[in-house]
mmCIF file of C-alpha atoms and ligand atoms in Angstrom:
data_model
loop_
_atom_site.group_PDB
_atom_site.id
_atom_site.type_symbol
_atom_site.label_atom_id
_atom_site.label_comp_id
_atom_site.label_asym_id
_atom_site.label_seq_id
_atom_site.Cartn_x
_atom_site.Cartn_y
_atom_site.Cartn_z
ATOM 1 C CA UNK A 6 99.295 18.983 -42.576
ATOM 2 C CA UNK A 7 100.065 18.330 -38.658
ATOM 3 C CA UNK A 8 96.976 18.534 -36.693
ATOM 4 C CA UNK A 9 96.435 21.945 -34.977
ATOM 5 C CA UNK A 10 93.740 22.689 -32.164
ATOM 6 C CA UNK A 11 90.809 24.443 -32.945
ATOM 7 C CA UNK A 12 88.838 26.473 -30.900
ATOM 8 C CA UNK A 13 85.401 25.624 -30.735
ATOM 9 C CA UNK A 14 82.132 25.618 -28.835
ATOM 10 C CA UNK A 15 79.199 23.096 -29.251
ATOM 11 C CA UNK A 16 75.461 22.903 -28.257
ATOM 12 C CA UNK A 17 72.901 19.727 -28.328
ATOM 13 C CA UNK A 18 72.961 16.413 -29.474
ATOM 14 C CA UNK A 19 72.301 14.398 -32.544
ATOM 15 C CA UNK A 20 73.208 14.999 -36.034
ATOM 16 C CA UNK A 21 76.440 16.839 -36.022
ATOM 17 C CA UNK A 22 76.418 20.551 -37.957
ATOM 18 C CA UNK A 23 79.516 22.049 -38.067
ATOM 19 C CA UNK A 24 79.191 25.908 -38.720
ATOM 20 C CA UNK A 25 82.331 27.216 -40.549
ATOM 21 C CA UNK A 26 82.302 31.270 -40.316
ATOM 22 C CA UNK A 27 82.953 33.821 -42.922
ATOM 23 C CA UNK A 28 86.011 36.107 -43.309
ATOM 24 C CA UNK A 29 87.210 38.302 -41.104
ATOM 25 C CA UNK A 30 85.268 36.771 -38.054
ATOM 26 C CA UNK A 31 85.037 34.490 -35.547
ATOM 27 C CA UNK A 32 82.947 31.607 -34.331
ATOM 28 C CA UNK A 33 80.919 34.049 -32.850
ATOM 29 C CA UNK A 34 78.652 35.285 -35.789
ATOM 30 C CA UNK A 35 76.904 31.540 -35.528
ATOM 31 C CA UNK A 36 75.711 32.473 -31.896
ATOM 32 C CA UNK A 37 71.928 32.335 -32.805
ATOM 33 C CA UNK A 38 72.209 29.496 -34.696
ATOM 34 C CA UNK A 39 74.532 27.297 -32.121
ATOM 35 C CA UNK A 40 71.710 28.319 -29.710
ATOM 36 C CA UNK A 41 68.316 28.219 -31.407
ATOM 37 C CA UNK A 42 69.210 24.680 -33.454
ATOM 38 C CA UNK A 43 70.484 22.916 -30.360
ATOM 39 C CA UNK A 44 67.336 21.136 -30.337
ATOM 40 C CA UNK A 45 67.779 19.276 -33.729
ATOM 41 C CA UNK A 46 71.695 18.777 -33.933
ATOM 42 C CA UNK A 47 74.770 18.707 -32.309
ATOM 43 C CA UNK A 48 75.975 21.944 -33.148
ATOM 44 C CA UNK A 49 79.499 22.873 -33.514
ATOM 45 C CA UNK A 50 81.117 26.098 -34.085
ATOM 46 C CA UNK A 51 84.621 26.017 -34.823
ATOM 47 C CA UNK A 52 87.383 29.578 -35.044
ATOM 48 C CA UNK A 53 89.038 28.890 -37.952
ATOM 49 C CA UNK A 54 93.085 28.569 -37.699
ATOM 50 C CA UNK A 55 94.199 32.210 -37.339
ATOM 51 C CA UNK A 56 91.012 33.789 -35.747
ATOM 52 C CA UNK A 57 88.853 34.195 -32.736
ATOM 53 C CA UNK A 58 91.160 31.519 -30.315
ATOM 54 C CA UNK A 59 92.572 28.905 -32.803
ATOM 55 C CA UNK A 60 96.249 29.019 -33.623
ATOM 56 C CA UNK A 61 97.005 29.613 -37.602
ATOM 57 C CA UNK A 62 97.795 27.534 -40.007
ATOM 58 C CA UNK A 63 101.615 26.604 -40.154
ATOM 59 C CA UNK A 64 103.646 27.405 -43.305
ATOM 60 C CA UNK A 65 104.113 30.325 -45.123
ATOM 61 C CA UNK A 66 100.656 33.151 -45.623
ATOM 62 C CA UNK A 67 101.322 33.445 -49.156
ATOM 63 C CA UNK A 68 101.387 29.776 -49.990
ATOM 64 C CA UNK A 69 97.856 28.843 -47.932
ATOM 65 C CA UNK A 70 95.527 27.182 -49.593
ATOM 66 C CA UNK A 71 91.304 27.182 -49.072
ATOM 67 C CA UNK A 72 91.746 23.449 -48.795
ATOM 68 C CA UNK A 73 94.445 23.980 -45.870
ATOM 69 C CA UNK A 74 91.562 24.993 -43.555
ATOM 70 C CA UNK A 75 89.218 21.921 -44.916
ATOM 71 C CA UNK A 76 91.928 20.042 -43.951
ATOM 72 C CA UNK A 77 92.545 21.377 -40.398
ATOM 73 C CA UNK A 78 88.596 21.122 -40.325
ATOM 74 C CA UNK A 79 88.588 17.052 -41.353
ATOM 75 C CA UNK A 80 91.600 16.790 -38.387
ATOM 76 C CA UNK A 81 89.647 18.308 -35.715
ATOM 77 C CA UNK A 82 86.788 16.551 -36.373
ATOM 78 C CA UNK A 83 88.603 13.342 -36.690
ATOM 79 C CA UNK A 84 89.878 14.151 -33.277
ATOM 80 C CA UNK A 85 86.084 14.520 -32.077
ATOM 81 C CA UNK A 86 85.657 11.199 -33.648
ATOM 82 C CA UNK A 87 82.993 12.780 -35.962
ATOM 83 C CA UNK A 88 83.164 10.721 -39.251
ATOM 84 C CA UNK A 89 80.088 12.262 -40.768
ATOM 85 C CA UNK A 90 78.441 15.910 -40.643
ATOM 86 C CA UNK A 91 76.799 18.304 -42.035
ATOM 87 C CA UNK A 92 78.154 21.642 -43.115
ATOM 88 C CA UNK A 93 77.628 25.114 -42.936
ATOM 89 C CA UNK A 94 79.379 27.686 -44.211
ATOM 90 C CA UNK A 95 79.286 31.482 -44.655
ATOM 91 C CA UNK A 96 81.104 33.183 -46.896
ATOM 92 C CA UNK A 97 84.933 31.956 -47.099
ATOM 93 C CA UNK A 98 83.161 29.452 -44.866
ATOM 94 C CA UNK A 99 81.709 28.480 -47.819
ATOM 95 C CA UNK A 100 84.780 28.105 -49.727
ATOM 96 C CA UNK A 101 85.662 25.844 -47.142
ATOM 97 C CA UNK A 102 82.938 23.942 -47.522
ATOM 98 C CA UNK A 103 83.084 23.262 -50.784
ATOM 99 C CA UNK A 104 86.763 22.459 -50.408
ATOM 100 C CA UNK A 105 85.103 19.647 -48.126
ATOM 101 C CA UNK A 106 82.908 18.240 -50.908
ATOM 102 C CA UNK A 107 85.974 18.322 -53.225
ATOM 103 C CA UNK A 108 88.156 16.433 -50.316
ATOM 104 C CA UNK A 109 85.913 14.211 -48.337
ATOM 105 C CA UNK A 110 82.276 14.149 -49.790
ATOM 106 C CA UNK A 111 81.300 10.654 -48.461
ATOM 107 C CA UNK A 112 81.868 12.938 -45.077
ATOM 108 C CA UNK A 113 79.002 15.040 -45.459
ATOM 109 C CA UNK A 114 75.305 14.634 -44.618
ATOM 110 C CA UNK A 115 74.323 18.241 -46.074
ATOM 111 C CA UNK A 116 75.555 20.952 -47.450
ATOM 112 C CA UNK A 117 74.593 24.564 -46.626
ATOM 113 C CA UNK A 118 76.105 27.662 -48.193
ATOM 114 C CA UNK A 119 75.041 31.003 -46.965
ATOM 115 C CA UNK A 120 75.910 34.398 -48.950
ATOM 116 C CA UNK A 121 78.580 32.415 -50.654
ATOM 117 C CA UNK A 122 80.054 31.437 -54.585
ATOM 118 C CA UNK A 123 81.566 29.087 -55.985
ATOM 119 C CA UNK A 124 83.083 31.071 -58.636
ATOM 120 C CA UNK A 125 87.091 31.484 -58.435
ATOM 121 C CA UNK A 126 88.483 35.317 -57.919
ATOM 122 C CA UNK A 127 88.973 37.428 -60.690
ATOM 123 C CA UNK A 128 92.215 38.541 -62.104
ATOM 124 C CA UNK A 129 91.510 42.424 -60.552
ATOM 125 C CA UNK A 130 90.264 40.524 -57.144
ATOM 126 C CA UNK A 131 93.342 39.009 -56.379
ATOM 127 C CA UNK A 132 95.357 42.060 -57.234
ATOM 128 C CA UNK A 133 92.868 43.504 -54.342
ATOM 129 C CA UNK A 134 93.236 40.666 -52.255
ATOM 130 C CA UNK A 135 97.252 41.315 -52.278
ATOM 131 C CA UNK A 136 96.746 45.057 -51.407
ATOM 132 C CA UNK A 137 94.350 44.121 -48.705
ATOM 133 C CA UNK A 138 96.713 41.639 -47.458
ATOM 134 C CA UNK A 139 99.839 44.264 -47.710
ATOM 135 C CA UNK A 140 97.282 47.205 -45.764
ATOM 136 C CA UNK A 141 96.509 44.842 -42.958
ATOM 137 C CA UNK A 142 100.539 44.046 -42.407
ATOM 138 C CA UNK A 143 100.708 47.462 -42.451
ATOM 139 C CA UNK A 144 97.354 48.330 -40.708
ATOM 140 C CA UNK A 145 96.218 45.860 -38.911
ATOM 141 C CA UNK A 146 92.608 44.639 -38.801
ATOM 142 C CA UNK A 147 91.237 48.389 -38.638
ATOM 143 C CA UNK A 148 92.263 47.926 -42.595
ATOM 144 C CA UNK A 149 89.524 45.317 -43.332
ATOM 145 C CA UNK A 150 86.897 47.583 -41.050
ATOM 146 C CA UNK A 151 87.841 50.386 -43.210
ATOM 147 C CA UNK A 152 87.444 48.558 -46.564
ATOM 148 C CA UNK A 153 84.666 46.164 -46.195
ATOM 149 C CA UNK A 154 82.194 47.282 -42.773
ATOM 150 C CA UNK A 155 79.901 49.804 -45.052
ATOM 151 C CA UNK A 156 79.188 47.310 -47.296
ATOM 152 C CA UNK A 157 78.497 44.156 -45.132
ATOM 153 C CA UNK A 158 75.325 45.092 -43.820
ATOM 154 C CA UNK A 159 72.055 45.771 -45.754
ATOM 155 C CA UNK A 160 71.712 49.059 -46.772
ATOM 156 C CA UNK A 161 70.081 52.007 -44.468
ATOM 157 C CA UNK A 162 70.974 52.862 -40.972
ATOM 158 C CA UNK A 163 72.453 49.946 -39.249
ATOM 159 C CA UNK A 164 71.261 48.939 -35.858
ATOM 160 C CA UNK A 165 74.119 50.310 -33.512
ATOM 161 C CA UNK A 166 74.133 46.806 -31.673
ATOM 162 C CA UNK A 167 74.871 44.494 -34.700
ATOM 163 C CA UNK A 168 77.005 47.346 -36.306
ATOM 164 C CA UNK A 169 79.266 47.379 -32.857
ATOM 165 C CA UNK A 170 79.542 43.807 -32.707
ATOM 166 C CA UNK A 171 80.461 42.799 -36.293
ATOM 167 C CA UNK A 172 83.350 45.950 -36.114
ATOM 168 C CA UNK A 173 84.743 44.892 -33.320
ATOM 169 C CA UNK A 174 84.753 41.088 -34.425
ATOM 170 C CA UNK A 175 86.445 42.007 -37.315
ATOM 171 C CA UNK A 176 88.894 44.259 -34.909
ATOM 172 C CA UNK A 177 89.476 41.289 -32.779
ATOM 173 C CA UNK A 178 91.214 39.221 -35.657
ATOM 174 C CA UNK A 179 95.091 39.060 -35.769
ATOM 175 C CA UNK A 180 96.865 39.779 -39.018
ATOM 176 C CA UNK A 181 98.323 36.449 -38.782
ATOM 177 C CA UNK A 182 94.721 34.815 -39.399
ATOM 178 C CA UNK A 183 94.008 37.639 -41.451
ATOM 179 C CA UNK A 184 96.481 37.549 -44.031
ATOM 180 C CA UNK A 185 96.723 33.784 -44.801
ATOM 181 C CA UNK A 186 93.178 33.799 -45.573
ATOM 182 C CA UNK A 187 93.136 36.765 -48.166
ATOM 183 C CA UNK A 188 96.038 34.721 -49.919
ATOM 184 C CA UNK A 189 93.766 31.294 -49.623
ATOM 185 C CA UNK A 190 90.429 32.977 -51.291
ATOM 186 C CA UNK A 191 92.828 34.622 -53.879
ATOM 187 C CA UNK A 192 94.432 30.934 -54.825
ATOM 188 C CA UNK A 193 90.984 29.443 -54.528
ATOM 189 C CA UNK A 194 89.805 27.251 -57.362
ATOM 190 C CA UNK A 195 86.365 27.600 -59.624
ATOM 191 C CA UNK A 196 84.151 25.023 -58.288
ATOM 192 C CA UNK A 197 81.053 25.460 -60.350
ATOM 193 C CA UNK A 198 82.279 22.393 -62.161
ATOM 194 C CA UNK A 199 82.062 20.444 -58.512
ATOM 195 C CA UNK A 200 78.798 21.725 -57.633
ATOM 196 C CA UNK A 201 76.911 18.909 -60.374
ATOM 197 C CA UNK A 202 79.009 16.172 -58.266
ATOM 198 C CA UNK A 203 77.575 17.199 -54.888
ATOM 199 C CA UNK A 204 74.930 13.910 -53.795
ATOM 200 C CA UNK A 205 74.599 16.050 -50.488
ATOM 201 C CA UNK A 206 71.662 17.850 -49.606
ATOM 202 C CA UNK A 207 72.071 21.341 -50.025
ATOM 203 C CA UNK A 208 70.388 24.182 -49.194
ATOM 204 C CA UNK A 209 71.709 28.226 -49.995
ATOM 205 C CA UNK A 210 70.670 31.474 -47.824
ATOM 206 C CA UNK A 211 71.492 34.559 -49.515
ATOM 207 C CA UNK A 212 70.741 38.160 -47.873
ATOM 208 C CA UNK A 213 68.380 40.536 -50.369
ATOM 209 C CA UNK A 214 70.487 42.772 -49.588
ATOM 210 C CA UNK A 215 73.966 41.717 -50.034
ATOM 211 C CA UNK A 216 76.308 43.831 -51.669
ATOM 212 C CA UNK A 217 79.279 42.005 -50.818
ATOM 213 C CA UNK A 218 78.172 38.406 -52.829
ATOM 214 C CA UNK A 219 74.800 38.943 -54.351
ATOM 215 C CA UNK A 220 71.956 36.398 -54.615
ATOM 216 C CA UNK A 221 72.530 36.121 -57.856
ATOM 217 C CA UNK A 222 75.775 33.807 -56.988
ATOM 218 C CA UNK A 223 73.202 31.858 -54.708
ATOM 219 C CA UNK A 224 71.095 31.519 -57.324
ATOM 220 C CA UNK A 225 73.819 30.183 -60.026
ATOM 221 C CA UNK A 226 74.656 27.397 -57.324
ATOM 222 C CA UNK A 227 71.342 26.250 -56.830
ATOM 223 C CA UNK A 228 71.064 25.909 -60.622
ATOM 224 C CA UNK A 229 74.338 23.689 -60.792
ATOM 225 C CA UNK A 230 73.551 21.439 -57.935
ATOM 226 C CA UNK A 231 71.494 18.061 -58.296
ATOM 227 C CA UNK A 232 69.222 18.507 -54.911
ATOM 228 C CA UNK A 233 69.409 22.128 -53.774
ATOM 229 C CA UNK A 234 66.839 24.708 -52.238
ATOM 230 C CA UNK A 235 67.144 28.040 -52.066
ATOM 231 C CA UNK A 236 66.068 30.718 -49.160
ATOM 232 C CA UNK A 237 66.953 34.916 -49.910
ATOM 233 C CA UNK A 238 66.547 36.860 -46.644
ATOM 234 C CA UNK A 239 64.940 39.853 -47.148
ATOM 235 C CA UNK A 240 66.387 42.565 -45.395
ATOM 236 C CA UNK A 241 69.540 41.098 -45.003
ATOM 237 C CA UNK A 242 72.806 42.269 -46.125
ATOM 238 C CA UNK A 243 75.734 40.058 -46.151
ATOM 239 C CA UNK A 244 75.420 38.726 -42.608
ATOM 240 C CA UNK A 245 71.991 37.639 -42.237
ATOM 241 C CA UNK A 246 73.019 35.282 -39.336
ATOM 242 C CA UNK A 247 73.503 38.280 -37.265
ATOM 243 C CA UNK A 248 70.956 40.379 -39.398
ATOM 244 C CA UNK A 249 67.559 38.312 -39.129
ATOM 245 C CA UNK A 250 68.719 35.370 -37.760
ATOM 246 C CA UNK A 251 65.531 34.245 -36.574
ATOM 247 C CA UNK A 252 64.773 33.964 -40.347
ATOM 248 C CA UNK A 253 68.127 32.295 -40.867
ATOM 249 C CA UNK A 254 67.058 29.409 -38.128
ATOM 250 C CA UNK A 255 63.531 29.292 -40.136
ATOM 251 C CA UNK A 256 65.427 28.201 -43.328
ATOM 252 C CA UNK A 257 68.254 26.168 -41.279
ATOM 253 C CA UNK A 258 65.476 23.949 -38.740
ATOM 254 C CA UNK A 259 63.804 21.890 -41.314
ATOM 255 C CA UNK A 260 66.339 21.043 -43.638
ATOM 256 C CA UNK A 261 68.920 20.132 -40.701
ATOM 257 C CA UNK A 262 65.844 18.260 -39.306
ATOM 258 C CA UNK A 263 65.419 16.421 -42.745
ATOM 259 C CA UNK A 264 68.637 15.089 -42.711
ATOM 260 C CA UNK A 265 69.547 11.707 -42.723
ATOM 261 C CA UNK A 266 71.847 10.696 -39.662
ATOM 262 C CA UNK A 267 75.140 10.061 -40.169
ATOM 263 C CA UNK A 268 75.921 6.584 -41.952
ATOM 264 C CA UNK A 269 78.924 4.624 -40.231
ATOM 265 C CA UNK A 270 82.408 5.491 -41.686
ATOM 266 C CA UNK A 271 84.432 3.013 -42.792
ATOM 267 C CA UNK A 272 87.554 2.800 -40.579
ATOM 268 C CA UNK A 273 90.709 5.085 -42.031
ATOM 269 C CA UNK A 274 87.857 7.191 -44.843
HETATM 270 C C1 MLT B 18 83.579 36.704 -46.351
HETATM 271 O O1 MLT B 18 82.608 37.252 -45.815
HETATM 272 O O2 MLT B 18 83.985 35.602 -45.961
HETATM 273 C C2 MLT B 18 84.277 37.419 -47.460
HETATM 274 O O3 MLT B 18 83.612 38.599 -47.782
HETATM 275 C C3 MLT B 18 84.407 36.560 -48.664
HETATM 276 C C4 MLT B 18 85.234 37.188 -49.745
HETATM 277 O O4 MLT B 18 85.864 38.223 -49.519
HETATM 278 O O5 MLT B 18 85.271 36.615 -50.853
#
């Protein structure tokens, strides 16, 4: 794939973490973590192709692939110069970053998944995935406020500020970012079977509260990796970057701290 410009933003120095955001958001979301881990990485926060202020992914929505943005993701970085990094990723960003360890795992110095799986859709979630993606060419983005906002947060009133701000995130996001990606996560593959081949460090956040990708899924990945830990949020839903992130940076600070720098890349890896 051609190289396409990415968006991003970046904070500190050190040990490059690359935050990789969730679906249908932006960079954004990772603003307490790009600020509050500043002091033990380099932190980058990318938009994915097709949201926040990076161009989408060339090539037709239905045929995109998860490993089309891990791609786009290796390219920028490789334009940054960054041979090595560790990963974070919520959600699809998760996908992705799995689709990294599958692509380039001599690239990564850890591995973290928050409220993510690495189970493949089921046969009745891509038939969902296809009506979502036919509501929001119809729609717009007001269709994936309508069918996913009540359950993204943890249950009970929401607070008004975080509730705002994740709707109008998600309102921000064009249907050509959009769409692609519902087609990706419906295509995506079952990577329990890579999880036992991850040497990476890895660490998975789930929210208590999630109702949109339980702990449980958390759980199962910590149980197929060789060197995982595992932090559950309580009181979080499935955003608990934005929920309790001050938690989220208590899991996030040691283990980033722990990591070992990046090795030197052989030239052309
Ligand atoms: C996300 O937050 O990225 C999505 O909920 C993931 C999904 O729909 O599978």
């Amino acid at each position: 794939m051609s190289e396409i410009g990415l968006h991003y933003s970046e904070a500190g120095a050190g040990l490059p973490l690359v935050l990789i955001h969730g679906f249908p958001f932006d960079g954004s979301i990772w603003a307490a973590q790009e600020g509050g881990l500043r002091d033990v990485a380099r932190v980058l926060v990318p938009d994915l192709p097709g949201f926040g202020q990076s161009p989408p992914l060339p090539g037709p929505a239905a045929a995109t692939q998860i490993a089309d943005y891990a791609r786009a993701l290796l390219a920028w970085a490789d334009g940054l110069r960054i041979a090595a990094f560790a990963v974070a990723g919520h959600s699809m960003g998760g996908y992705i970053a799995l689709a990294l360890a599958r692509l380039a795992p001599l690239r990564l110095a850890g591995l973290i998944l928050v409220a993510s799986r690495a189970g493949a859709d089921s046969p009745e979630g891509v038939a969902k995935r296809r009506q979502a993606a036919a509501d929001v060419a119809a729609r717009g983005p007001v269709a994936t406020v309508d069918a996913m906002l009540e359950k993204l947060l943890a249950p009970g009133p929401p607070d008004p500020a975080i509730y705002n701000r994740v709707r109008s995130t998600m309102l921000a996001q064009a249907p050509a970012g959009i769409i692609p990606a519902l087609y990706a996560m419906a295509a995506r593959p079952d990577s329990i079977s890579l999880l036992a081949t991850i040497q990476t460090p890895a660490l998975l956040i789930a929210g208590a509260q999630d109702r949109t990708i339980p702990p449980t899924e958390s759980q199962t990945m910590r149980d197929h990796l060789r060197n995982a830990a595992y932090v559950e949020i309580p009181g979080a839903g499935h955003l608990p970057m934005l929920e309790v992130p001050a938690a989220v940076n208590a899991a996030l600070r040691p283990f980033v701290a722990g990591l070992l720098p990046p090795l030197p890349m052989p030239r052309g890896t």
